[in-house]
Short mmCIF file of C-alpha atoms in Angstrom, two decimals:
data_model
loop_
_atom_site.label_atom_id
_atom_site.label_comp_id
_atom_site.label_asym_id
_atom_site.label_seq_id
_atom_site.Cartn_x
_atom_site.Cartn_y
_atom_site.Cartn_z
CA UNK H 1150 -39.14 65.05 -146.74
CA UNK H 1151 -40.07 66.03 -143.27
CA UNK H 1152 -42.10 69.23 -142.93
CA UNK H 1153 -40.30 71.47 -140.37
CA UNK H 1154 -42.12 74.66 -141.06
CA UNK H 1155 -45.05 74.59 -138.37
CA UNK H 1156 -45.70 74.23 -134.81
CA UNK H 1157 -46.69 70.70 -133.34
CA UNK H 1158 -46.67 69.05 -130.08
CA UNK H 1159 -42.99 68.64 -128.98
CA UNK H 1160 -43.24 64.85 -129.01
CA UNK H 1161 -43.84 65.03 -132.80
CA UNK H 1162 -41.26 67.71 -133.31
CA UNK H 1163 -38.60 65.41 -131.72
CA UNK H 1164 -39.32 62.74 -134.37
CA UNK H 1165 -39.07 65.28 -137.18
CA UNK H 1166 -35.77 66.61 -135.64
CA UNK H 1167 -34.30 63.11 -135.50
CA UNK H 1168 -35.24 62.50 -139.12
CA UNK H 1169 -33.53 65.79 -140.11
CA UNK H 1170 -30.38 64.59 -138.32
CA UNK H 1171 -30.27 61.34 -140.24
CA UNK H 1172 -32.21 58.98 -137.97
CA UNK H 1173 -34.30 56.66 -140.14
CA UNK H 1174 -35.23 53.81 -137.69
CA UNK H 1175 -36.50 53.87 -134.06
CA UNK H 1176 -37.04 51.00 -131.70
CA UNK H 1177 -39.53 51.00 -128.84
CA UNK H 1178 -42.96 50.48 -127.36
CA UNK H 1179 -45.58 53.20 -127.23
CA UNK H 1180 -47.51 53.93 -123.94
CA UNK H 1181 -49.84 56.60 -122.70
CA UNK H 1182 -46.91 58.66 -121.38
CA UNK H 1183 -44.79 58.67 -124.46
CA UNK H 1184 -47.52 58.51 -127.15
CA UNK H 1185 -46.76 62.07 -128.27
CA UNK H 1186 -43.33 60.99 -129.31
CA UNK H 1187 -45.22 58.59 -131.72
CA UNK H 1188 -47.35 61.33 -133.24
CA UNK H 1189 -44.58 62.42 -135.58
CA UNK H 1190 -42.92 59.08 -136.44
CA UNK H 1191 -44.89 58.15 -139.62
CA UNK H 1192 -45.27 61.84 -140.53
CA UNK H 1193 -41.66 62.27 -140.52
CA UNK H 1194 -40.94 59.06 -142.50
CA UNK H 1195 -39.31 57.18 -139.83
CA UNK H 1196 -39.37 53.45 -139.63
CA UNK H 1197 -40.47 52.04 -136.27
CA UNK H 1198 -39.81 48.48 -135.01
CA UNK H 1199 -42.09 47.39 -132.17
CA UNK H 1200 -40.33 45.38 -129.57
CA UNK H 1201 -42.05 43.04 -127.19
CA UNK H 1202 -40.10 44.46 -124.23
CA UNK H 1203 -38.15 47.60 -123.53
CA UNK H 1204 -35.06 45.51 -122.99
CA UNK H 1205 -35.65 44.16 -126.41
CA UNK H 1206 -35.96 47.69 -127.74
CA UNK H 1207 -32.62 48.80 -126.19
CA UNK H 1208 -30.75 45.76 -127.53
CA UNK H 1209 -32.28 46.32 -130.96
CA UNK H 1210 -31.15 49.86 -131.06
CA UNK H 1211 -27.62 48.69 -129.84
CA UNK H 1212 -27.34 46.13 -132.70
CA UNK H 1213 -28.56 48.68 -135.14
CA UNK H 1214 -25.82 51.05 -133.99
CA UNK H 1215 -23.07 48.44 -134.20
CA UNK H 1216 -24.14 47.26 -137.62
CA UNK H 1217 -24.64 50.63 -139.18
CA UNK H 1218 -22.10 52.92 -137.43
CA UNK H 1219 -25.06 55.38 -136.88
CA UNK H 1220 -26.71 56.11 -133.48
CA UNK H 1221 -29.35 53.68 -132.30
CA UNK H 1222 -32.42 55.34 -130.93
CA UNK H 1223 -35.11 53.97 -128.59
CA UNK H 1224 -38.35 55.43 -127.25
CA UNK H 1225 -39.51 54.22 -123.86
CA UNK H 1226 -42.04 55.22 -121.35
CA UNK H 1227 -41.67 56.59 -117.80
CA UNK H 1228 -40.69 54.33 -114.94
CA UNK H 1229 -40.74 50.65 -115.74
CA UNK H 1230 -40.04 51.40 -119.56
CA UNK H 1231 -36.81 53.18 -118.63
CA UNK H 1232 -36.02 50.47 -115.92
CA UNK H 1233 -36.58 47.69 -118.55
CA UNK H 1234 -34.14 49.57 -120.96
CA UNK H 1235 -31.41 49.95 -118.34
CA UNK H 1236 -29.77 46.70 -119.03
CA UNK H 1237 -29.10 47.47 -122.59
CA UNK H 1238 -28.23 51.04 -121.71
CA UNK H 1239 -25.58 49.59 -119.39
CA UNK H 1240 -24.39 47.30 -122.15
CA UNK H 1241 -24.01 50.02 -124.73
CA UNK H 1242 -22.16 52.18 -122.33
CA UNK H 1243 -19.76 49.41 -121.54
CA UNK H 1244 -19.16 48.56 -125.13
CA UNK H 1245 -18.85 52.12 -126.44
CA UNK H 1246 -22.03 51.99 -128.49
CA UNK H 1247 -23.88 55.19 -129.71
CA UNK H 1248 -27.29 54.55 -127.97
CA UNK H 1249 -29.75 57.44 -127.59
CA UNK H 1250 -32.70 56.60 -125.26
CA UNK H 1251 -35.53 59.10 -125.23
CA UNK H 1252 -38.05 58.60 -122.41
CA UNK H 1253 -41.00 60.53 -120.98
CA UNK H 1254 -41.13 61.39 -117.42
CA UNK H 1255 -43.56 62.71 -114.84
CA UNK H 1256 -43.98 66.52 -114.60
CA UNK H 1257 -43.63 66.50 -110.77
CA UNK H 1258 -42.56 63.76 -108.42
CA UNK H 1259 -41.94 65.75 -105.31
CA UNK H 1260 -45.39 67.22 -104.44
CA UNK H 1261 -47.59 64.19 -105.84
CA UNK H 1262 -47.32 60.53 -104.81
CA UNK H 1263 -49.08 57.51 -106.27
CA UNK H 1264 -48.79 58.51 -110.04
CA UNK H 1265 -48.68 55.91 -112.71
CA UNK H 1266 -45.10 54.80 -113.35
CA UNK H 1267 -43.67 57.02 -110.59
CA UNK H 1268 -40.15 56.77 -109.68
CA UNK H 1269 -38.25 58.67 -106.98
CA UNK H 1270 -35.62 59.76 -109.21
CA UNK H 1271 -35.76 58.55 -112.86
CA UNK H 1272 -33.02 60.87 -114.13
CA UNK H 1273 -30.46 59.54 -111.51
CA UNK H 1274 -31.47 55.99 -112.45
CA UNK H 1275 -30.69 56.60 -116.13
CA UNK H 1276 -27.39 58.23 -115.20
CA UNK H 1277 -26.14 54.89 -113.47
CA UNK H 1278 -25.86 53.35 -116.87
CA UNK H 1279 -25.27 56.31 -119.28
CA UNK H 1280 -22.62 58.81 -120.08
CA UNK H 1281 -25.18 61.29 -119.04
CA UNK H 1282 -28.75 61.52 -118.07
CA UNK H 1283 -30.82 64.85 -118.40
CA UNK H 1284 -34.38 66.32 -118.24
CA UNK H 1285 -35.46 68.45 -121.01
CA UNK H 1286 -37.65 71.09 -119.37
CA UNK H 1287 -38.44 72.95 -122.67
CA UNK H 1288 -38.46 72.40 -126.37
CA UNK H 1289 -35.24 74.39 -126.73
CA UNK H 1290 -33.70 72.07 -124.09
CA UNK H 1291 -34.81 69.02 -125.95
CA UNK H 1292 -33.40 70.15 -129.08
CA UNK H 1293 -30.06 71.12 -127.51
CA UNK H 1294 -29.71 67.96 -125.69
CA UNK H 1295 -30.42 65.77 -128.82
CA UNK H 1296 -27.84 67.71 -130.89
CA UNK H 1297 -25.37 67.54 -127.97
CA UNK H 1298 -25.80 63.72 -127.89
CA UNK H 1299 -25.49 63.23 -131.66
CA UNK H 1300 -22.45 65.51 -131.59
CA UNK H 1301 -20.69 63.68 -128.84
CA UNK H 1302 -21.30 60.32 -130.59
CA UNK H 1303 -19.04 61.62 -133.36
CA UNK H 1304 -16.44 63.72 -131.38
CA UNK H 1305 -15.65 61.40 -128.39
CA UNK H 1306 -15.93 57.97 -127.15
CA UNK H 1307 -19.49 56.75 -127.86
CA UNK H 1308 -21.59 55.79 -124.87
CA UNK H 1309 -25.24 55.74 -124.04
CA UNK H 1310 -27.08 59.10 -123.54
CA UNK H 1311 -30.50 59.31 -121.93
CA UNK H 1312 -32.93 62.26 -122.36
CA UNK H 1313 -36.24 62.54 -120.62
CA UNK H 1314 -39.04 64.86 -121.48
CA UNK H 1315 -41.91 65.74 -119.15
CA UNK H 1316 -45.35 64.62 -120.36
CA UNK H 1317 -46.68 68.23 -120.38
CA UNK H 1318 -43.73 69.26 -122.50
CA UNK H 1319 -44.27 66.48 -124.95
CA UNK H 1320 -48.00 67.40 -125.26
CA UNK H 1321 -47.33 71.11 -125.51
CA UNK H 1322 -47.09 73.06 -128.89
CA UNK H 1323 -43.56 73.83 -129.90
CA UNK H 1324 -41.69 75.56 -132.79
CA UNK H 1325 -39.60 73.16 -134.95
CA UNK H 1326 -35.92 72.30 -133.99
CA UNK H 1327 -33.34 74.36 -135.67
CA UNK H 1328 -32.81 73.28 -139.36
CA UNK H 1329 -29.07 73.15 -139.18
CA UNK H 1330 -27.34 71.18 -136.31
CA UNK H 1331 -24.09 72.46 -134.63
CA UNK H 1332 -21.08 71.65 -136.90
CA UNK H 1333 -19.00 68.86 -135.21
CA UNK H 1334 -15.36 68.86 -136.00
CA UNK H 1335 -13.40 65.81 -134.61
CA UNK H 1336 -10.29 66.95 -132.82
CA UNK H 1337 -7.27 65.37 -134.39
CA UNK H 1338 -4.34 64.69 -132.14
CA UNK H 1339 -0.70 64.41 -133.52
CA UNK H 1340 1.61 61.44 -132.55
CA UNK H 1341 4.10 62.77 -129.99
CA UNK H 1342 7.71 62.86 -131.04
CA UNK H 1343 9.71 59.76 -130.47
CA UNK H 1344 6.78 57.23 -130.56
CA UNK H 1345 7.28 56.13 -134.20
CA UNK H 1346 10.98 55.66 -133.49
CA UNK H 1347 10.43 53.55 -130.31
CA UNK H 1348 8.17 51.20 -132.39
CA UNK H 1349 10.65 50.93 -135.17
CA UNK H 1350 13.43 50.12 -132.89
CA UNK H 1351 11.64 47.38 -131.19
CA UNK H 1352 12.95 43.81 -132.01
CA UNK H 1353 9.90 41.99 -130.71
CA UNK H 1354 6.90 44.37 -130.75
CA UNK H 1355 3.48 43.01 -129.78
CA UNK H 1356 0.30 44.93 -130.64
CA UNK H 1357 -2.96 44.44 -128.72
CA UNK H 1358 -5.84 45.60 -130.79
CA UNK H 1359 -9.30 46.50 -129.33
CA UNK H 1360 -12.64 47.55 -130.41
CA UNK H 1361 -11.62 51.17 -130.60
CA UNK H 1362 -9.32 50.20 -133.58
CA UNK H 1363 -11.91 48.56 -135.64
CA UNK H 1364 -12.17 51.36 -138.27
CA UNK H 1365 -8.41 51.45 -138.56
CA UNK H 1366 -8.10 48.03 -139.96
CA UNK H 1367 -6.64 48.87 -143.34
CA UNK H 1368 -3.89 51.12 -141.88
CA UNK H 1369 -3.30 48.65 -139.03
CA UNK H 1370 -2.76 45.66 -141.38
CA UNK H 1371 -0.37 47.68 -143.37
CA UNK H 1372 1.81 48.86 -140.38
CA UNK H 1373 1.93 45.41 -138.68
CA UNK H 1374 3.02 43.69 -141.88
CA UNK H 1375 5.74 46.40 -142.38
CA UNK H 1376 6.84 46.08 -138.71
CA UNK H 1377 6.72 42.25 -138.70
CA UNK H 1378 4.95 42.62 -135.41
CA UNK H 1379 2.94 39.97 -133.67
CA UNK H 1380 -0.50 40.94 -132.63
CA UNK H 1381 -3.48 39.77 -130.37
CA UNK H 1382 -7.02 41.16 -130.61
CA UNK H 1383 -9.47 41.63 -127.79
CA UNK H 1384 -12.76 39.89 -128.64
CA UNK H 1385 -14.19 43.23 -129.85
CA UNK H 1386 -10.95 43.74 -131.99
CA UNK H 1387 -11.24 40.51 -133.84
CA UNK H 1388 -11.02 40.77 -137.63
CA UNK H 1389 -8.67 44.04 -137.54
CA UNK H 1390 -5.96 41.63 -138.49
CA UNK H 1391 -6.75 38.08 -139.67
CA UNK H 1392 -4.73 34.87 -139.38
CA UNK H 1393 -5.09 34.37 -143.15
CA UNK H 1394 -3.65 37.83 -143.81
CA UNK H 1395 -0.80 37.88 -141.27
CA UNK H 1396 1.17 34.88 -140.04
CA UNK H 1397 2.15 36.64 -136.86
CA UNK H 1398 -1.34 37.08 -135.78
CA UNK H 1399 -2.31 34.88 -132.77
CA UNK H 1400 -6.15 35.18 -133.38
CA UNK H 1401 -8.76 35.62 -130.75
CA UNK H 1402 -7.09 33.81 -127.87
CA UNK H 1403 -6.10 36.91 -125.65
CA UNK H 1404 -7.95 35.42 -122.66
CA UNK H 1405 -5.91 32.12 -122.76
CA UNK H 1406 -3.46 32.10 -119.76
CA UNK H 1407 -0.41 31.45 -122.02
CA UNK H 1408 -0.82 34.86 -123.61
CA UNK H 1409 0.76 36.30 -120.41
CA UNK H 1410 3.97 34.57 -121.44
CA UNK H 1411 3.73 36.03 -125.03
CA UNK H 1412 3.22 39.57 -123.67
CA UNK H 1413 6.16 38.88 -121.27
CA UNK H 1414 8.42 37.90 -124.32
CA UNK H 1415 7.79 41.21 -126.04
CA UNK H 1416 10.31 44.05 -125.92
CA UNK H 1417 7.55 46.68 -126.59
CA UNK H 1418 3.75 46.44 -126.26
CA UNK H 1419 1.41 48.70 -128.02
CA UNK H 1420 -2.30 48.71 -126.98
CA UNK H 1421 -4.55 50.48 -129.33
CA UNK H 1422 -8.13 51.13 -128.72
CA UNK H 1423 -8.60 48.76 -125.62
CA UNK H 1424 -9.16 49.20 -121.99
CA UNK H 1425 -7.45 45.82 -121.30
CA UNK H 1426 -10.43 45.10 -119.20
CA UNK H 1427 -11.20 42.01 -117.11
CA UNK H 1428 -13.33 40.61 -119.95
CA UNK H 1429 -10.55 41.09 -122.34
CA UNK H 1430 -7.81 39.32 -120.33
CA UNK H 1431 -9.61 37.25 -117.79
CA UNK H 1432 -6.65 38.02 -115.44
CA UNK H 1433 -5.73 41.21 -113.54
CA UNK H 1434 -2.84 42.36 -116.03
CA UNK H 1435 -1.51 41.67 -119.45
CA UNK H 1436 1.78 40.55 -117.59
CA UNK H 1437 4.14 42.38 -119.90
CA UNK H 1438 7.69 43.31 -118.72
CA UNK H 1439 8.63 45.79 -121.46
CA UNK H 1440 7.37 49.32 -121.97
CA UNK H 1441 3.91 49.94 -123.00
CA UNK H 1442 2.50 52.40 -125.45
CA UNK H 1443 -1.26 52.90 -124.97
CA UNK H 1444 -3.23 54.72 -127.87
CA UNK H 1445 -6.79 55.70 -127.21
CA UNK H 1446 -9.24 58.68 -127.58
CA UNK H 1447 -10.40 58.41 -124.03
CA UNK H 1448 -8.12 59.89 -121.45
CA UNK H 1449 -9.64 57.77 -118.67
CA UNK H 1450 -8.41 54.76 -120.35
CA UNK H 1451 -4.99 56.19 -120.90
CA UNK H 1452 -4.58 56.68 -117.23
CA UNK H 1453 -5.27 53.11 -116.22
CA UNK H 1454 -1.71 51.72 -116.73
CA UNK H 1455 0.86 53.29 -114.46
CA UNK H 1456 4.18 53.91 -116.15
CA UNK H 1457 2.74 53.41 -119.75
CA UNK H 1458 3.29 55.93 -122.46
CA UNK H 1459 -0.08 57.62 -123.26
CA UNK H 1460 -1.02 58.73 -126.68
CA UNK H 1461 -4.35 60.37 -127.05
CA UNK H 1462 -5.23 59.63 -130.70
CA UNK H 1463 -7.77 58.16 -132.94
CA UNK H 1464 -6.70 54.72 -133.91
CA UNK H 1465 -6.84 55.41 -137.68
CA UNK H 1466 -4.91 58.72 -137.20
CA UNK H 1467 -2.23 56.85 -135.25
CA UNK H 1468 -1.80 54.12 -137.81
CA UNK H 1469 -1.81 56.45 -140.75
CA UNK H 1470 0.98 58.63 -139.17
CA UNK H 1471 2.83 55.47 -138.18
CA UNK H 1472 2.76 54.27 -141.77
CA UNK H 1473 4.15 57.52 -142.98
CA UNK H 1474 6.99 57.18 -140.57
CA UNK H 1475 7.54 53.54 -141.69
CA UNK H 1476 8.13 54.41 -145.32
CA UNK H 1477 11.37 52.70 -146.30
CA UNK H 1478 11.62 50.80 -142.98
CA UNK H 1479 13.16 47.32 -143.14
CA UNK H 1480 11.92 45.38 -140.11
CA UNK H 1481 14.10 42.73 -138.42
CA UNK H 1482 12.12 41.23 -135.60
CA UNK H 1483 12.48 37.89 -133.84
CA UNK H 1484 8.87 36.86 -134.17
CA UNK H 1485 8.40 33.79 -136.33
CA UNK H 1486 5.32 32.49 -138.04
CA UNK H 1487 6.26 28.96 -136.67
CA UNK H 1488 5.92 29.99 -132.99
CA UNK H 1489 2.74 31.78 -133.61
CA UNK H 1490 1.13 28.92 -135.54
CA UNK H 1491 2.12 26.39 -132.82
CA UNK H 1492 0.68 28.59 -130.10
CA UNK H 1493 -2.65 28.95 -131.97
CA UNK H 1494 -2.77 25.29 -132.72
CA UNK H 1495 -2.11 24.51 -128.90
CA UNK H 1496 -4.67 26.96 -127.68
CA UNK H 1497 -7.33 25.66 -129.99
CA UNK H 1498 -6.74 22.15 -128.68
CA UNK H 1499 -6.86 23.31 -125.01
CA UNK H 1500 -10.07 25.18 -125.67
CA UNK H 1501 -11.64 22.32 -127.53
CA UNK H 1502 -10.95 19.93 -124.59
CA UNK H 1503 -12.44 22.55 -122.11
CA UNK H 1504 -15.64 22.98 -124.14
CA UNK H 1505 -15.85 19.80 -126.16
CA UNK H 1506 -17.79 19.60 -129.59
CA UNK H 1507 -17.90 23.27 -130.39
CA UNK H 1508 -14.77 23.42 -132.69
CA UNK H 1509 -16.07 20.98 -135.24
CA UNK H 1510 -19.49 22.76 -135.26
CA UNK H 1511 -17.72 26.22 -135.85
CA UNK H 1512 -15.74 24.71 -138.69
CA UNK H 1513 -18.84 23.29 -140.43
CA UNK H 1514 -20.78 26.56 -140.10
CA UNK H 1515 -17.84 28.68 -141.31
CA UNK H 1516 -17.80 26.67 -144.57
CA UNK H 1517 -21.38 27.81 -145.55
CA UNK H 1518 -21.44 31.29 -144.15
CA UNK H 1519 -21.74 33.99 -146.93
CA UNK H 1520 -19.28 36.63 -147.33
CA UNK H 1521 -19.96 39.65 -145.22
CA UNK H 1522 -22.00 37.92 -142.59
CA UNK H 1523 -22.48 39.82 -139.33
CA UNK H 1524 -22.85 37.84 -136.19
CA UNK H 1525 -24.58 38.72 -132.87
CA UNK H 1526 -23.75 36.30 -130.04
CA UNK H 1527 -24.98 35.82 -126.44
CA UNK H 1528 -23.36 34.91 -123.18
CA UNK H 1529 -23.11 31.17 -124.08
CA UNK H 1530 -20.27 28.74 -124.22
CA UNK H 1531 -20.60 28.39 -127.87
CA UNK H 1532 -19.73 32.07 -128.24
CA UNK H 1533 -16.99 31.82 -125.63
CA UNK H 1534 -15.23 29.07 -127.40
CA UNK H 1535 -16.21 30.14 -130.99
CA UNK H 1536 -14.58 33.53 -130.72
CA UNK H 1537 -11.27 31.67 -130.71
CA UNK H 1538 -12.07 28.96 -133.10
CA UNK H 1539 -13.73 31.32 -135.62
CA UNK H 1540 -11.05 33.66 -137.23
CA UNK H 1541 -12.71 36.78 -138.64
CA UNK H 1542 -11.54 38.13 -142.02
CA UNK H 1543 -13.02 41.56 -141.42
CA UNK H 1544 -13.49 43.88 -138.27
CA UNK H 1545 -16.64 44.80 -136.63
CA UNK H 1546 -18.67 41.74 -137.75
CA UNK H 1547 -18.90 39.80 -134.59
CA UNK H 1548 -20.84 41.57 -131.84
CA UNK H 1549 -21.09 40.31 -128.24
CA UNK H 1550 -22.22 41.72 -124.80
CA UNK H 1551 -18.46 42.08 -124.01
CA UNK H 1552 -18.30 44.34 -120.83
CA UNK H 1553 -21.56 44.36 -119.15
CA UNK H 1554 -22.13 40.67 -119.99
CA UNK H 1555 -25.92 40.39 -120.16
CA UNK H 1556 -27.88 37.38 -121.06
CA UNK H 1557 -30.59 37.82 -123.68
CA UNK H 1558 -28.64 40.23 -126.01
CA UNK H 1559 -28.13 38.27 -129.19
CA UNK H 1560 -31.64 37.96 -130.62
CA UNK H 1561 -32.89 41.50 -130.29
CA UNK H 1562 -29.38 42.93 -131.15
CA UNK H 1563 -29.31 40.71 -134.29
CA UNK H 1564 -32.85 41.99 -135.20
CA UNK H 1565 -31.51 45.52 -134.97
CA UNK H 1566 -28.34 44.48 -136.96
CA UNK H 1567 -30.49 42.90 -139.71
CA UNK H 1568 -32.68 46.02 -139.92
CA UNK H 1569 -29.56 48.16 -140.41
CA UNK H 1570 -28.31 45.90 -143.26
CA UNK H 1571 -31.32 44.72 -145.41
CA UNK H 1572 -30.09 42.33 -147.98
CA UNK H 1573 -26.96 41.44 -146.22
CA UNK H 1574 -26.53 38.18 -143.98
CA UNK H 1575 -26.97 38.42 -140.36
CA UNK H 1576 -26.71 35.54 -137.80
CA UNK H 1577 -27.72 35.21 -134.21
CA UNK H 1578 -25.85 32.67 -131.93
CA UNK H 1579 -27.57 32.05 -128.56
CA UNK H 1580 -27.55 29.46 -125.78
CA UNK H 1581 -30.61 27.75 -124.52
CA UNK H 1582 -30.86 29.73 -121.16
CA UNK H 1583 -29.95 33.19 -122.43
CA UNK H 1584 -32.34 32.84 -125.44
CA UNK H 1585 -35.25 32.65 -123.10
CA UNK H 1586 -34.50 36.10 -121.65
CA UNK H 1587 -35.66 37.78 -124.86
CA UNK H 1588 -37.38 34.96 -126.77
CA UNK H 1589 -40.47 37.01 -127.10
CA UNK H 1590 -38.68 39.34 -129.74
CA UNK H 1591 -39.23 36.48 -132.22
CA UNK H 1592 -42.33 38.33 -132.77
CA UNK H 1593 -40.52 41.34 -134.04
CA UNK H 1594 -38.21 39.24 -136.02
CA UNK H 1595 -41.16 37.66 -137.86
CA UNK H 1596 -42.57 41.14 -138.52
CA UNK H 1597 -39.29 42.31 -140.04
CA UNK H 1598 -39.54 39.52 -142.46
CA UNK H 1599 -35.82 39.31 -143.31
CA UNK H 1600 -33.68 36.19 -143.28
CA UNK H 1601 -32.26 35.57 -139.77
CA UNK H 1602 -30.66 32.32 -139.01
CA UNK H 1603 -30.74 31.80 -135.09
CA UNK H 1604 -28.29 29.20 -133.86
CA UNK H 1605 -29.43 27.93 -130.61
CA UNK H 1606 -26.91 25.87 -128.68
CA UNK H 1607 -28.48 23.78 -126.12
CA UNK H 1608 -26.41 21.83 -123.53
CA UNK H 1609 -29.34 21.50 -121.22
CA UNK H 1610 -27.99 23.60 -118.36
CA UNK H 1611 -26.15 26.60 -117.31
CA UNK H 1612 -22.88 24.68 -118.33
CA UNK H 1613 -20.43 27.58 -117.78
CA UNK H 1614 -21.67 28.17 -114.34
CA UNK H 1615 -21.77 24.52 -113.51
CA UNK H 1616 -18.11 24.27 -114.55
CA UNK H 1617 -17.25 27.32 -112.40
CA UNK H 1618 -19.02 26.00 -109.42
CA UNK H 1619 -17.15 22.61 -109.68
CA UNK H 1620 -13.75 24.49 -110.06
CA UNK H 1621 -14.54 26.44 -106.88
CA UNK H 1622 -15.47 23.16 -105.17
CA UNK H 1623 -19.15 24.06 -104.88
CA UNK H 1624 -21.66 21.36 -105.46
CA UNK H 1625 -23.50 22.54 -108.58
CA UNK H 1626 -26.81 24.07 -107.65
CA UNK H 1627 -29.75 25.55 -109.70
CA UNK H 1628 -27.81 24.97 -113.00
CA UNK H 1629 -30.46 22.78 -114.67
CA UNK H 1630 -33.91 24.20 -115.79
CA UNK H 1631 -36.71 22.61 -117.87
CA UNK H 1632 -36.45 23.84 -121.54
CA UNK H 1633 -39.36 24.09 -123.92
CA UNK H 1634 -39.45 22.57 -127.40
CA UNK H 1635 -37.57 25.38 -128.97
CA UNK H 1636 -38.52 24.42 -132.51
CA UNK H 1637 -42.28 24.33 -131.63
CA UNK H 1638 -41.88 27.70 -129.82
CA UNK H 1639 -40.28 29.24 -132.82
CA UNK H 1640 -43.03 27.95 -135.07
CA UNK H 1641 -45.68 29.34 -132.76
CA UNK H 1642 -44.27 32.79 -133.36
CA UNK H 1643 -44.51 32.07 -137.10
CA UNK H 1644 -40.79 31.46 -137.58
CA UNK H 1645 -39.23 28.55 -139.33
CA UNK H 1646 -37.36 25.90 -137.39
CA UNK H 1647 -34.91 22.95 -137.95
CA UNK H 1648 -33.22 20.52 -135.64
CA UNK H 1649 -30.40 19.05 -137.78
CA UNK H 1650 -29.00 15.60 -136.59
CA UNK H 1651 -25.62 15.90 -138.37
CA UNK H 1652 -23.16 18.72 -139.42
CA UNK H 1653 -24.19 18.24 -143.09
CA UNK H 1654 -27.85 18.84 -142.13
CA UNK H 1655 -26.81 21.83 -140.02
CA UNK H 1656 -25.02 23.27 -143.12
CA UNK H 1657 -28.13 22.63 -145.18
CA UNK H 1658 -30.36 24.34 -142.69
CA UNK H 1659 -28.18 27.37 -142.54
CA UNK H 1660 -28.18 27.63 -146.31
CA UNK H 1661 -31.92 27.43 -146.50
CA UNK H 1662 -32.23 29.95 -143.65
CA UNK H 1663 -30.58 32.58 -145.60
CA UNK H 1664 -33.21 32.14 -148.36
CA UNK H 1665 -36.26 32.38 -145.99
CA UNK H 1666 -38.15 35.54 -145.56
CA UNK H 1667 -38.02 35.73 -141.85
CA UNK H 1668 -36.28 34.11 -138.91
CA UNK H 1669 -35.17 30.46 -138.75
CA UNK H 1670 -34.40 28.78 -135.33
CA UNK H 1671 -31.75 26.16 -135.94
CA UNK H 1672 -31.46 23.91 -132.81
CA UNK H 1673 -27.97 22.63 -132.20
CA UNK H 1674 -26.63 20.09 -129.71
CA UNK H 1675 -23.13 18.61 -129.13
CA UNK H 1676 -24.32 15.14 -130.43
CA UNK H 1677 -24.79 15.96 -133.97
CA UNK H 1678 -22.95 13.38 -135.99
CA UNK H 1679 -20.10 14.29 -138.42
#
């Protein structure tokens, strides 16, 4: 139990405060500017995972947040520390992840130049990739901002928050933070009149389910089965509905061009918890012709579709109310399981021809994955294709850098996810190029000492970029790089490694990796035999 009864340097008090607010893990790298923040970590009983780069620390905190549902917290230093963390800060902002980044900052940047780690405007830099970025000029301000961040993570759309504290403040003696945080009550909106009736009256309703509906899976499944409605998930919404559980579920193919025709054939489209962003559709619009009902907690999202019917509600509240209205309802829709199954089969074949060899590897891997496995993937062709081939039985179990789309996400995020779920299976999926952005975090994975299969897909080039250049009639340029011996590299860090030559050997390597106390790099290529 953290002692909050005496004065300490503010840096130490911040760790004690976070512990009292339920934070048990922090990711970061200590430096001379933020070392006071480390004074209280062990004393408060918080676990700290040492990253090898601040980018890794930010991604670890992101993965921890996605896996646990709790805020991910990172400590970084002034200047380059924050700059290095800005990529994961932007990723968390884009994907609605509760990431709290606490950094040190210089006491003055106007009157003095040439200081260590000096930036012209660090707070403004943080604001470019955060919901907000503020300087805490006193202990009271630091406590208020931390509580504000934690409260907003619960009460509104979760996005990155950045708090910076001047070095002199971190070093100065401070009273403890208030023992009791402000009480956060989530605003509960009520479904407007007529919405349920519009949905019940539809003869060909189509639901598009995004990441904002992940926690509404049980109620969503019940509603869609009652309505006999078809559904498409965004990548972040995969698993809310499963192919095995609903024959009218199209699976993870929303980005396929033909889904425009599916949307165009609906007589009502209901979008729940999604921005319908470029990275959801890979086209400008859904291409629906019927009315659209948009359900979201974020009013900014609700205003993005002119003419749509906006419903500001939490997804679970929406589906709970809808199910109440559906009691006794007998649906008579024109969707058929046969048309949906044929479309899924056709899209799988198309995707397999576009990125050959990945489907059969996904099928082999799925056969040996333990129940409740959580996946963290990178920007790699294996993940792009795999998200369609790999039907998810449960939501919130495949995490990807969806919006910001940064390379190097998977390994550190997977480490954070594994730290959040000790004893439960976690898998990293990376490509040969993106893996090298954050390969140094293998050191942290070894120190964590938990099983962590790392599936490394090596096609020897930036294949997705090469294909894009060819499609644009550009002679492929700078898409091939010299790769290291990945297995030897993993072993140099103290990790296990395997290079299976067949799908059977791949399955055996994955099974063994889940029994190993530490990470295992599993090197995959498209020429593995059946």
